[in-house]
GROMACS .gro file of C-alpha atoms in nm:
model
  444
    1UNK     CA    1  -0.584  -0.005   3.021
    2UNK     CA    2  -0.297   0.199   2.933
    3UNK     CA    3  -0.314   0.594   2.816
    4UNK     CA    4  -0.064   0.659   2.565
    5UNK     CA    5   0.310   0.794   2.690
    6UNK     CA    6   0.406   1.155   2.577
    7UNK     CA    7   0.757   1.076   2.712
    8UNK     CA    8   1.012   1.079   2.422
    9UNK     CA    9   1.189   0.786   2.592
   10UNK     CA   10   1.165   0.452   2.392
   11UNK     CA   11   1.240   0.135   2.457
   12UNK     CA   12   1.489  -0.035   2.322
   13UNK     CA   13   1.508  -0.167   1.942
   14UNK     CA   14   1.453  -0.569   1.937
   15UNK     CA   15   1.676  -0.592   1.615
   16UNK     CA   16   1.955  -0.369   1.476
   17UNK     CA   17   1.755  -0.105   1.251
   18UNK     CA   18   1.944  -0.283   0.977
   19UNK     CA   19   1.841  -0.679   0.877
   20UNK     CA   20   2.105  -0.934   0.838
   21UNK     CA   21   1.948  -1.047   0.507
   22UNK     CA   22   1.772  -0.830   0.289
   23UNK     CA   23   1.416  -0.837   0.341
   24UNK     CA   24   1.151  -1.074   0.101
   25UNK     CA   25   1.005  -0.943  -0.213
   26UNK     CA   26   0.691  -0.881   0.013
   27UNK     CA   27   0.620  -0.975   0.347
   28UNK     CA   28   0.267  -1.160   0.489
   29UNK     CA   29   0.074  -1.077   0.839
   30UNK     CA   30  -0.065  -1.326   1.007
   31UNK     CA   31  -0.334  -1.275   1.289
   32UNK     CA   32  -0.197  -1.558   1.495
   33UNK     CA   33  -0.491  -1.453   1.830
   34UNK     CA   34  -0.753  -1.215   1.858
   35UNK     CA   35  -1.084  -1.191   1.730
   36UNK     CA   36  -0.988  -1.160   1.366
   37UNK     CA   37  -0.762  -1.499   1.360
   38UNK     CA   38  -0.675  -1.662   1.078
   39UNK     CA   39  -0.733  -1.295   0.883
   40UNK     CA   40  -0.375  -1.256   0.647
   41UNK     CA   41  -0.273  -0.943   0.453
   42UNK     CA   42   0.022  -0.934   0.179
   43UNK     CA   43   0.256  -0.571   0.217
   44UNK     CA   44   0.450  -0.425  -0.057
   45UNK     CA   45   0.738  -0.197  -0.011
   46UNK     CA   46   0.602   0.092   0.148
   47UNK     CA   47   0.420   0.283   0.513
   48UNK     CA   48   0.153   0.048   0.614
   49UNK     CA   49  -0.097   0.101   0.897
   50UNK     CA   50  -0.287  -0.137   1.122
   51UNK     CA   51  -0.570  -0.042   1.295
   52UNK     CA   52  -0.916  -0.049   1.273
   53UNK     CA   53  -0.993   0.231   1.088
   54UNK     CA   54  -1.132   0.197   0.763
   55UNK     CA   55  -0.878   0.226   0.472
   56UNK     CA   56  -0.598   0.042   0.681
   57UNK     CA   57  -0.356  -0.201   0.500
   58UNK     CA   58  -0.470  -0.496   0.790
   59UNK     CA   59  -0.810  -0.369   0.946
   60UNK     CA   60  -0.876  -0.489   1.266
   61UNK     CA   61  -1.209  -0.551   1.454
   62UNK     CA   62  -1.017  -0.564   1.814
   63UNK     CA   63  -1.200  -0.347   2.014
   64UNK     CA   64  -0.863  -0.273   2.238
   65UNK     CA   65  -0.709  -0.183   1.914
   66UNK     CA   66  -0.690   0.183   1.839
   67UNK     CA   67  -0.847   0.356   1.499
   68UNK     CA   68  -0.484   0.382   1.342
   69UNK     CA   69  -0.265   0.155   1.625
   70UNK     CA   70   0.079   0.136   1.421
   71UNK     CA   71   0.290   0.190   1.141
   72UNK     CA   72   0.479  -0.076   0.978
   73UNK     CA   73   0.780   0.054   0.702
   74UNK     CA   74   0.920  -0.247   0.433
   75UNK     CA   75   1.196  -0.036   0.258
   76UNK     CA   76   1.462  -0.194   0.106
   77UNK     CA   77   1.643  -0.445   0.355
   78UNK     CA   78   1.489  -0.229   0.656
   79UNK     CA   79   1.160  -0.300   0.822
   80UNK     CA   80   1.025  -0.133   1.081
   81UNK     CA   81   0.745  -0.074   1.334
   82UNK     CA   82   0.620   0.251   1.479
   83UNK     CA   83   0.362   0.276   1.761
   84UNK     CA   84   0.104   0.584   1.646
   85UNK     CA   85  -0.002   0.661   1.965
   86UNK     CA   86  -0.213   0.393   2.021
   87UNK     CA   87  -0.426   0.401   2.412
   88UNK     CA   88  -0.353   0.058   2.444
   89UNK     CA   89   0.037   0.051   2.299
   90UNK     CA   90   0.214  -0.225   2.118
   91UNK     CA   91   0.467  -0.487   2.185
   92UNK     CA   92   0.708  -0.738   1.988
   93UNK     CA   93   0.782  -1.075   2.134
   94UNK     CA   94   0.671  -0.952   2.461
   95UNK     CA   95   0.858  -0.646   2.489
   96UNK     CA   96   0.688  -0.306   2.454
   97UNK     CA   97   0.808  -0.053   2.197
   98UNK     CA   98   0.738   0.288   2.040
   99UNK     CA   99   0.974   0.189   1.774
  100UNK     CA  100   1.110  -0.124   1.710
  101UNK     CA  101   1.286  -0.303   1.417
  102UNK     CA  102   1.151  -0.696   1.435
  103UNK     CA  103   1.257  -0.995   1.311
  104UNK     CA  104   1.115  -1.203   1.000
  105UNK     CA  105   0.886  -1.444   1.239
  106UNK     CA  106   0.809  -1.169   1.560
  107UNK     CA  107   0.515  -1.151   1.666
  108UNK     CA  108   0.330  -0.806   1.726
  109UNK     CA  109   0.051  -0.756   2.003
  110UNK     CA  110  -0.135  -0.532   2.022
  111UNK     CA  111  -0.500  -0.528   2.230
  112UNK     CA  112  -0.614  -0.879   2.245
  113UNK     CA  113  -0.417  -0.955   1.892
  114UNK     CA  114  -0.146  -1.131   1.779
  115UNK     CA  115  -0.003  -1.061   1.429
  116UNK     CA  116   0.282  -1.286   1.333
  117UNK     CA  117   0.559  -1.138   1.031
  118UNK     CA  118   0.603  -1.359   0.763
  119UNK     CA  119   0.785  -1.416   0.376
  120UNK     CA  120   0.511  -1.352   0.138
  121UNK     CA  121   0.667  -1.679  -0.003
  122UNK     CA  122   0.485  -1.945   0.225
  123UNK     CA  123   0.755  -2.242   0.250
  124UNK     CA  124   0.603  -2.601   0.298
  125UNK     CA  125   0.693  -2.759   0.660
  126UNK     CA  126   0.900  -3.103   0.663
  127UNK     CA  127   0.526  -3.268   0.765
  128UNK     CA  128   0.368  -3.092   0.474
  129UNK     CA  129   0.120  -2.850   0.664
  130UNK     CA  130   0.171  -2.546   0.442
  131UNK     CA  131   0.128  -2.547   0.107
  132UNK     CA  132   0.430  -2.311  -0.105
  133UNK     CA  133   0.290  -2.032  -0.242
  134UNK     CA  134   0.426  -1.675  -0.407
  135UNK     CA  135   0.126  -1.443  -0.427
  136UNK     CA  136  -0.149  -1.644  -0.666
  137UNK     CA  137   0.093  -1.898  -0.733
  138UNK     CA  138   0.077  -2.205  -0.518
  139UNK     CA  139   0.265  -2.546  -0.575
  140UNK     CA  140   0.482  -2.771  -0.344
  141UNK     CA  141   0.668  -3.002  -0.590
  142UNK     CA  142   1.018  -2.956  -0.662
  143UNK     CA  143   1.004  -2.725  -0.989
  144UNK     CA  144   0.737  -2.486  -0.818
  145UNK     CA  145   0.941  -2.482  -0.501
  146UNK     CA  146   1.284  -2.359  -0.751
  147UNK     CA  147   1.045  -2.118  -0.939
  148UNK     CA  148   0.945  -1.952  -0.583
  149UNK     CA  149   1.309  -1.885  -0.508
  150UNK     CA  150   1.362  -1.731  -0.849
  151UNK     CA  151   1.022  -1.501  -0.825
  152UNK     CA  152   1.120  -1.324  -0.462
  153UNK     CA  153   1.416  -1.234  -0.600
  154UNK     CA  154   1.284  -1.096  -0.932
  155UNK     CA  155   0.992  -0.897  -0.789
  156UNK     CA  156   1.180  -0.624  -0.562
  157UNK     CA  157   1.418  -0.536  -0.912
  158UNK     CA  158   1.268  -0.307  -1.105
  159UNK     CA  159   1.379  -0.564  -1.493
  160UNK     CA  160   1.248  -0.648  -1.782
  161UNK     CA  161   1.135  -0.988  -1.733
  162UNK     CA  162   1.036  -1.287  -2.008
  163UNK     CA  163   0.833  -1.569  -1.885
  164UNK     CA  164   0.816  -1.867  -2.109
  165UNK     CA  165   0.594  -2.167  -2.105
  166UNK     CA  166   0.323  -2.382  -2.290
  167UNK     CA  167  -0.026  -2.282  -2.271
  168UNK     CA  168  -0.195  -2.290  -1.995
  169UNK     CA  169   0.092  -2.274  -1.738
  170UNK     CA  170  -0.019  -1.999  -1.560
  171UNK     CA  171   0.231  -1.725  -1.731
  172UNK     CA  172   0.008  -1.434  -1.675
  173UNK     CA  173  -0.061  -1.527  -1.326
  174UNK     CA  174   0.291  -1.540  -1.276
  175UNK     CA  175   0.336  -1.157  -1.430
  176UNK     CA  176  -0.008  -1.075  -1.176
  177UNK     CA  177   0.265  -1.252  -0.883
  178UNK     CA  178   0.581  -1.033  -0.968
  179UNK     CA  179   0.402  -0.733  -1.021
  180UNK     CA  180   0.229  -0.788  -0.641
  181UNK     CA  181   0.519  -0.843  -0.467
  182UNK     CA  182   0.703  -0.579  -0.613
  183UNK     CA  183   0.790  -0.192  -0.552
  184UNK     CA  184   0.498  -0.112  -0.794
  185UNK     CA  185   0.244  -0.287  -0.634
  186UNK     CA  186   0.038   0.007  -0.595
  187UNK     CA  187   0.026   0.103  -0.952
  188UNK     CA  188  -0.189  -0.024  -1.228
  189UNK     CA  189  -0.138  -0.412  -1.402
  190UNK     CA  190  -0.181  -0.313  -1.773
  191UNK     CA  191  -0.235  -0.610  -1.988
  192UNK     CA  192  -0.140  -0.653  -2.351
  193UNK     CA  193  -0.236  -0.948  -2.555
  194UNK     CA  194  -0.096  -0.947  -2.897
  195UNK     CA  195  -0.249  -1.231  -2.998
  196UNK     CA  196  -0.513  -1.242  -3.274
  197UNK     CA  197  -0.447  -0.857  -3.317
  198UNK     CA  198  -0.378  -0.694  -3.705
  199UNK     CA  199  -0.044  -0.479  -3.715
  200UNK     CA  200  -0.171  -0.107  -3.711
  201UNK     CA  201  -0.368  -0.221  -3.383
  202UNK     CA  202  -0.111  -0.355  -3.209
  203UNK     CA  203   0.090   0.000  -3.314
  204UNK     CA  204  -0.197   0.169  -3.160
  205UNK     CA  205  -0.243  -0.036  -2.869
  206UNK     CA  206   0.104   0.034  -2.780
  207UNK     CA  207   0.213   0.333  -2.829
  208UNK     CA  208  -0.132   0.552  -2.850
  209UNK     CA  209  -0.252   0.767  -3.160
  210UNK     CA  210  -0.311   1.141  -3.243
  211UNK     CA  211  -0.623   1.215  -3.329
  212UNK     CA  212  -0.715   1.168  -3.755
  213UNK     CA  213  -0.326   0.944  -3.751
  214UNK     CA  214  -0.587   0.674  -3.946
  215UNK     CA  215  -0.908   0.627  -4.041
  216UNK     CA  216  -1.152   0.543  -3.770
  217UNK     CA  217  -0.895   0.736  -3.528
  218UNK     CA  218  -1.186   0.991  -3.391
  219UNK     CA  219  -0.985   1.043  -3.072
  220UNK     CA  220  -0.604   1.085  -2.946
  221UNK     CA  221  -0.563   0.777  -2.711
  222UNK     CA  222  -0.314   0.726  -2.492
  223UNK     CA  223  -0.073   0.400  -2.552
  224UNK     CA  224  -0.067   0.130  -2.293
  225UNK     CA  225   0.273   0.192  -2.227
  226UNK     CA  226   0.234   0.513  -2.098
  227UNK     CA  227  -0.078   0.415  -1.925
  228UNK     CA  228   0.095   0.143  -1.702
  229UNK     CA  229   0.329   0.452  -1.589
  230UNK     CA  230   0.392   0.390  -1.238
  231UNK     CA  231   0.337   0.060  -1.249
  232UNK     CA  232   0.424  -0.279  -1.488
  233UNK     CA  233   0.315  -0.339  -1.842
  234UNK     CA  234   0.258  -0.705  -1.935
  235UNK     CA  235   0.264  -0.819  -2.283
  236UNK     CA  236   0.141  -1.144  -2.355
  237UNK     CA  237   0.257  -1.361  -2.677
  238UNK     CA  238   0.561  -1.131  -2.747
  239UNK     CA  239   0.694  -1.392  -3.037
  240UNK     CA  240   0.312  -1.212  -3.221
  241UNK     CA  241   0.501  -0.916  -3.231
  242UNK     CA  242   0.556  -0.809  -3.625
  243UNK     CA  243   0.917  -0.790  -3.682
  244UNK     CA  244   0.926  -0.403  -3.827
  245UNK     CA  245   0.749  -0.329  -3.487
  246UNK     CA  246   1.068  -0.498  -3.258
  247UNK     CA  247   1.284  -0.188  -3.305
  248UNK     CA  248   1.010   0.024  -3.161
  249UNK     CA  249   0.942  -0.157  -2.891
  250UNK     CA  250   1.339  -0.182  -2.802
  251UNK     CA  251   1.363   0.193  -2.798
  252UNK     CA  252   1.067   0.255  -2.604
  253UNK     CA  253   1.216  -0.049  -2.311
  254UNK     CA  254   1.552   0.127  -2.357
  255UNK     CA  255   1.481   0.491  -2.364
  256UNK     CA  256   1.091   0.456  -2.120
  257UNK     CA  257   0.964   0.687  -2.408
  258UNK     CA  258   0.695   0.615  -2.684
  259UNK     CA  259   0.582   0.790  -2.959
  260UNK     CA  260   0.202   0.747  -3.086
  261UNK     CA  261   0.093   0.707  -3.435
  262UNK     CA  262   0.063   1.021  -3.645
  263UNK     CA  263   0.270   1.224  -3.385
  264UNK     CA  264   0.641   1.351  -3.401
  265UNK     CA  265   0.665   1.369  -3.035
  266UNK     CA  266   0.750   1.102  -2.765
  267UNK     CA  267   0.536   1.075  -2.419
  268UNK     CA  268   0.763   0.995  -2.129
  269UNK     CA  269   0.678   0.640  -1.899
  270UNK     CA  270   0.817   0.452  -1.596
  271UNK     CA  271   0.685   0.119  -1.624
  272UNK     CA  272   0.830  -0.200  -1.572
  273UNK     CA  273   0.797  -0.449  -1.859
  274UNK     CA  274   0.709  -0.805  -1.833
  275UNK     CA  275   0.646  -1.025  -2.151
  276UNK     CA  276   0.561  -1.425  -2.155
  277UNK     CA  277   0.582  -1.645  -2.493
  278UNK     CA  278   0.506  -1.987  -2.543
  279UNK     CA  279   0.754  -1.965  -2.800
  280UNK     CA  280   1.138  -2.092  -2.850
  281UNK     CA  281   1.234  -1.718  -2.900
  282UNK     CA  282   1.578  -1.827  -2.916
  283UNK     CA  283   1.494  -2.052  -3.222
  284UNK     CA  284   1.301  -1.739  -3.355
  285UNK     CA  285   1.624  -1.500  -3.353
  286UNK     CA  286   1.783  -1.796  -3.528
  287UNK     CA  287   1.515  -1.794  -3.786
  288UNK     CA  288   1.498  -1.407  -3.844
  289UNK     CA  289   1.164  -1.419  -3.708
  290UNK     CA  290   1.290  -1.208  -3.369
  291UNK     CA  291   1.562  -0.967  -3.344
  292UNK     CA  292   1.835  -1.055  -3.114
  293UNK     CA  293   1.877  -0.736  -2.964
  294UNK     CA  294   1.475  -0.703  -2.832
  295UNK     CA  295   1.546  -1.069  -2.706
  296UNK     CA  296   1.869  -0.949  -2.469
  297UNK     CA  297   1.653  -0.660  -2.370
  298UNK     CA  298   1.494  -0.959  -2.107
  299UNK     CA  299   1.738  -0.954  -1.831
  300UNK     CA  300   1.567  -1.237  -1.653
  301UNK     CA  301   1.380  -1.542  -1.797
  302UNK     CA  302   1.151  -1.704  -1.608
  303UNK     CA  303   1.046  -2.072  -1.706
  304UNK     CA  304   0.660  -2.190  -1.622
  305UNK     CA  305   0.658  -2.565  -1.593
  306UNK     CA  306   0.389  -2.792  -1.752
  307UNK     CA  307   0.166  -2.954  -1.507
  308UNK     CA  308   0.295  -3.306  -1.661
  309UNK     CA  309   0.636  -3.241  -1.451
  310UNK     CA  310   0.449  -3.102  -1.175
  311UNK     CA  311   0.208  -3.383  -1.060
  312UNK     CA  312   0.250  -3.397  -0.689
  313UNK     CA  313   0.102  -3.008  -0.697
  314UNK     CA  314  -0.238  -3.188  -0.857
  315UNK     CA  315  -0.417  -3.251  -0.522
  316UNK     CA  316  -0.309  -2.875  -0.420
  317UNK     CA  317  -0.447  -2.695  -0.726
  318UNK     CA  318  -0.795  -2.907  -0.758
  319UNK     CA  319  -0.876  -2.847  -0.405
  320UNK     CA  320  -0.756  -2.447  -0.456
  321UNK     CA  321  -1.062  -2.487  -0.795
  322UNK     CA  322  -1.318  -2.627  -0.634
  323UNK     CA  323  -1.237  -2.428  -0.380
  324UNK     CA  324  -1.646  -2.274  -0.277
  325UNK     CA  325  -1.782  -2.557  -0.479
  326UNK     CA  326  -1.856  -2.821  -0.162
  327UNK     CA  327  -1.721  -3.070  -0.399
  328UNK     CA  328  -1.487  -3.316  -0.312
  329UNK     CA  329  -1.283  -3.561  -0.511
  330UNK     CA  330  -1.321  -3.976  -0.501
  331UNK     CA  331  -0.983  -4.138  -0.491
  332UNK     CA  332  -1.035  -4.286  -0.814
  333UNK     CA  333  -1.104  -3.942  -0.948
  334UNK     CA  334  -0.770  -3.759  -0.835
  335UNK     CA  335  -0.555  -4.113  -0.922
  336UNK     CA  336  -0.685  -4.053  -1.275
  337UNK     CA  337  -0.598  -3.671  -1.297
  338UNK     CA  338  -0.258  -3.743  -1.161
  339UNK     CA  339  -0.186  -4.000  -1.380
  340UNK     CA  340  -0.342  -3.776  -1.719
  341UNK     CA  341  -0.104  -3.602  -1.960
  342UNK     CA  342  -0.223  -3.282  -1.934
  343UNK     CA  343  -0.150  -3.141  -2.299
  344UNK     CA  344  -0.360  -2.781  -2.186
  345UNK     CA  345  -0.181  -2.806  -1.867
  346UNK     CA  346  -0.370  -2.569  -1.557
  347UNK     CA  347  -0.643  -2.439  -1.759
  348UNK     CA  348  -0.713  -2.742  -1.883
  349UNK     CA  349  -0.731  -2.853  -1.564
  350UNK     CA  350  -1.003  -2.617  -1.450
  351UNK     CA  351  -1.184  -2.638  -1.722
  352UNK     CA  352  -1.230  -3.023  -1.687
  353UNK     CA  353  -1.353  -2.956  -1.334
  354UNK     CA  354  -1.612  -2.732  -1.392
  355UNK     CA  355  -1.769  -2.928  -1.673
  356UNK     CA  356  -1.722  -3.219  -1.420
  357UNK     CA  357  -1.943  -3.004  -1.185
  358UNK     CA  358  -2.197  -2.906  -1.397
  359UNK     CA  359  -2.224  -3.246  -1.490
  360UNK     CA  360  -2.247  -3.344  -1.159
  361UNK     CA  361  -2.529  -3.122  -1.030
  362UNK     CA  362  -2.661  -3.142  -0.667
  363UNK     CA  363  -2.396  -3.432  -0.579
  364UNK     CA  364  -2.104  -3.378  -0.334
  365UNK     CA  365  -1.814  -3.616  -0.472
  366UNK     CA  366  -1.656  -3.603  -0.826
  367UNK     CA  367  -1.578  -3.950  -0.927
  368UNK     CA  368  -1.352  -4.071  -1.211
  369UNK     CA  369  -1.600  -4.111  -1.492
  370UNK     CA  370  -1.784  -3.787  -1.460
  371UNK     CA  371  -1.408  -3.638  -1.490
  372UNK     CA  372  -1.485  -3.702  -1.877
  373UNK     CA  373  -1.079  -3.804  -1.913
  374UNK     CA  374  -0.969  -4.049  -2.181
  375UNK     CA  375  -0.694  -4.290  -2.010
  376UNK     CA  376  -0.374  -4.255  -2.181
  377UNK     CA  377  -0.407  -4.564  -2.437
  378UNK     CA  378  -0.092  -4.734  -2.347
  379UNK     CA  379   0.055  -5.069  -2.175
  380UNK     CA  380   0.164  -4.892  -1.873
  381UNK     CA  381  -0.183  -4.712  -1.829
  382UNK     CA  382  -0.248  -4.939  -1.507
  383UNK     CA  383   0.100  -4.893  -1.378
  384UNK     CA  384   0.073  -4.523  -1.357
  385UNK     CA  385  -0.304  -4.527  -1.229
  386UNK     CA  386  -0.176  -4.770  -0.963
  387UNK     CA  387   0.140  -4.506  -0.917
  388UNK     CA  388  -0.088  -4.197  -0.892
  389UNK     CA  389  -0.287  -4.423  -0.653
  390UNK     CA  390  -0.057  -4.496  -0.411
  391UNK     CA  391   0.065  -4.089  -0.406
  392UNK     CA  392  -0.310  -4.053  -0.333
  393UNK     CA  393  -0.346  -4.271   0.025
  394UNK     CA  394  -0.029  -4.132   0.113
  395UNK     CA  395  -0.093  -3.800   0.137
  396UNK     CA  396  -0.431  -3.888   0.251
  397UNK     CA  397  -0.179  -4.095   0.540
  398UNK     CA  398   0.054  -3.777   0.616
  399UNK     CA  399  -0.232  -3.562   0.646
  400UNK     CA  400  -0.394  -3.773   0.895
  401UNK     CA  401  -0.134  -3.848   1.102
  402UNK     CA  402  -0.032  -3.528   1.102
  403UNK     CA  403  -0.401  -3.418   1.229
  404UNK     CA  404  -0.380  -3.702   1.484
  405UNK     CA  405  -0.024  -3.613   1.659
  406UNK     CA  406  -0.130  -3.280   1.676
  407UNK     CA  407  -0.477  -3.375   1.824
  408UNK     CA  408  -0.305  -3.618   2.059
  409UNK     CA  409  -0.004  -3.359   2.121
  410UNK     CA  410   0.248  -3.609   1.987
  411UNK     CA  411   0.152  -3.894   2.288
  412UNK     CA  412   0.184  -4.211   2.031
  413UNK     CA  413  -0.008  -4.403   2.368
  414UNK     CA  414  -0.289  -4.213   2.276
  415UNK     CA  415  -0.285  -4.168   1.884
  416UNK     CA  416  -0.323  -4.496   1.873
  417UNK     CA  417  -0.583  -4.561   2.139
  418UNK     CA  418  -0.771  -4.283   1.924
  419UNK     CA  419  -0.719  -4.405   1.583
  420UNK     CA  420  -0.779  -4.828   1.688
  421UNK     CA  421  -0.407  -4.868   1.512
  422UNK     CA  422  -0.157  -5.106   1.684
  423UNK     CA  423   0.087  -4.906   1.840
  424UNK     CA  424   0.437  -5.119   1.606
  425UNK     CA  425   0.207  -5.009   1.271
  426UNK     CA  426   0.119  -4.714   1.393
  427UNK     CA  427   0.562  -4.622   1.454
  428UNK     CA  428   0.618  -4.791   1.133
  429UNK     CA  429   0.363  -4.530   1.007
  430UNK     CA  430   0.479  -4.244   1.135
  431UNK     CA  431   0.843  -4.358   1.014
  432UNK     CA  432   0.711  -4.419   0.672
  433UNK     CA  433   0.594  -4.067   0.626
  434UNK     CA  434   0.862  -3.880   0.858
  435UNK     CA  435   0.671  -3.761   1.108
  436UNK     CA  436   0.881  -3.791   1.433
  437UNK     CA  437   0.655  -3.778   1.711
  438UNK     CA  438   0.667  -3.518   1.973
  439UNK     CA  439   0.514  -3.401   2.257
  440UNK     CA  440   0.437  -3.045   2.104
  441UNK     CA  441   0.477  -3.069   1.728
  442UNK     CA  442   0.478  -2.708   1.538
  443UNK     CA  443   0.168  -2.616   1.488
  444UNK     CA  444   0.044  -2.547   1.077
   0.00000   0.00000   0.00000
């Protein structure tokens, strides 16, 4: 066991202090080894420690791991790591350090762990091991992969940001995404639904009222733009907004001040704005139903896609619902919600699984007709069931093969000595679905 140096001598940093590339939205720890493997932790822009002291941002239950063992700093396009004093000390791919500046991909150890640095954006391998994912959002087909790229550069700047989409995309959880991998991670989510909600309310609900401004006004109440100072304010259904209430809301994105009802004096606010639609809000300017100048007050828009042009993320997101359930889903069952429309798009989705659980009580395997799904009534209903079909066996394929090569550490011999396949249909296989074999493919 080492006692911890007093020498100001370090060691030398792995990196230059300053990245090549700047530095992902958010970044993702991985315990790679060690008694808490498998344990992962998301990290804002900020001081982080690790350690296993309670209140750390990655707690530890290494008992060679000191209370607070080191510091790791996300700022900007600089990350660093910092060695607090720890009795057992800390090293980056196997070099020791008291302050180091690693590499996206390093791996730290310290005591009997191993904590790999990664993008919060998890990037699907060419085998298909690891799902994409930003934050809450997960997806692997082409439109979720393009939406990903968008996100991690969104999150670290600090603009107004509209997110459009049909219901049931997932628009909110997409705000939830940005705001998490962003500078303002640590302050408050404020949500603001202006759906369903009569004019003076949604007055009051955004800017705040003195005390006595109306009837029924018993108290002054802060606005929820000032209460989401420090941290993002996301308004939901922005098209709901009455049109003599735009020009307020400009001022108060312009200017980060609000006034409340019955008061002559503005409250100051930093909060970063998000709003989602499922509107054309371009078609409302058009109409005179939106003003143009709230509408170029979004400096980025952000487009949800339905789930109908995002099928091959089906299989993902069912298994990510019933997700605690122990249910699993017959092949018949997942051909037919590929092969669905999808009008309500996620939600929908969710909902028609849990219904399709309750119905299904005590059993362990959802099959097509307890899915309660009307088949699209068309000629080419059996040529798209037999399409979402075939998608079905061949992930089912990849995924075992996959499983096999890395069982069999890529020895093709042996895979197919395990699996009772020929060896020829067992290549052609493998070639089908990409997977070159290898003596030590990467590991998921």
């Amino acid at each position: 066991m080492r006692t911890s140096e007093t020498s100001t001598e370090t060691a030398p940093r792995l990196t230059s202090a300053r990245q090549a590339t700047r530095l992902p939205a958010s970044l993702r720890l991985s315990v790679v080894a060690g008694p808490d493997r498998g344990l992962e932790q998301t990290l804002p822009s900020g001081r982080h420690v690790i350690g296993h002291a309670p209140g750390c941002a990655l707690r530890l239950t290494d008992r060679k791991v000191s209370r607070r063992h080191l510091e790791l700093i996300v700022d900007g396009d600089r990350l660093a790591v910092r060695d607090l004093g720890s009795k057992n000390g800390s090293s980056c791919d196997g070099l020791d350090f008291k302050e180091a500046s690693p590499r996206i991909g390093a791996v730290l150890a310290l005591g009997d762990t191993r904590i790999k640095i990664m993008s919060a954006v998890r990037r699907q391998s060419a085998a298909g091991a690891e799902p994409a994912q930003f934050e809450k959002l997960v997806g692997t087909s082409p439109p979720m992969r393009a939406l990903f790229e968008l996100l991690e550069k969104i999150a670290p700047l600090d603009v107004t940001v509209l997110i459009e989409g049909e219901t049931g995309t997932g628009k909110e959880l997409c705000a939830q995404s940005i705001h998490a991998a962003s500078r303002r991670a640590k302050g408050p989510l404020v949500v603001c639904d202006l759906s369903g909600l009569s004019e003076s309310l949604l007055e009051s609900e955004l800017f705040g009222h003195r005390r006595g401004a109306f009837t029924g006004a018993e108290n002054t109440r802060k606005g929820l733009l000032v209460e989401a100072d420090g941290g993002t304010l996301f308004i939901d259904e922005i098209g709901e907004l009455a049109l003599n209430l735009q020009p307020r809301l400009l001022r108060a994105i312009e200017n980060r001040q609000a006034k409340p009802v019955g008061s002559d004096r503005y409250q100051s606010f930093d909060a970063r704005i998000i709003c989602a639609t499922n509107r054309d809000l371009i078609a409302e300017c058009q109409r005179g139903r939106f003003r143009e100048d709230l509408f170029h007050r979004f400096v980025m828009t952000v487009k949800m896609p339905p789930l109908r042009e995002r099928v091959e993320d089906i299989p993902l997101l069912a298994e990510r619902l019933l997700h605690g359930s122990n249910v699993t889903l017959a092949a018949d069952a997942l051909a037919l919600l590929m092969s669905y429309r999808w009008p309500g798009n996620v939600r929908e989705l969710r909902n028609v699984l849990d219904r399709a659980v309750v119905r299904l009580g005590g059993g362990r395997e959802l099959t097509a007709a307890m899915l309660g799904l009307q088949p699209p009534a068309d000629d080419h209903f059996s040529e798209q069931f037999l399409d979402a079909k075939e998608q079905v066996v061949a992930r089912w394929e990849r995924d075992y093969l996959g499983a096999l090569l890395r069982r069999t550490d890529g020895n093709v011999a042996r895979a197919a000595r395990e699996s009772g396949l020929h060896r020829p249909y067992l290549h052609r296989l493998l070639k089908k679905h990409g997977l070159v074999s290898r003596r030590r493919p990467p590991r998921e």
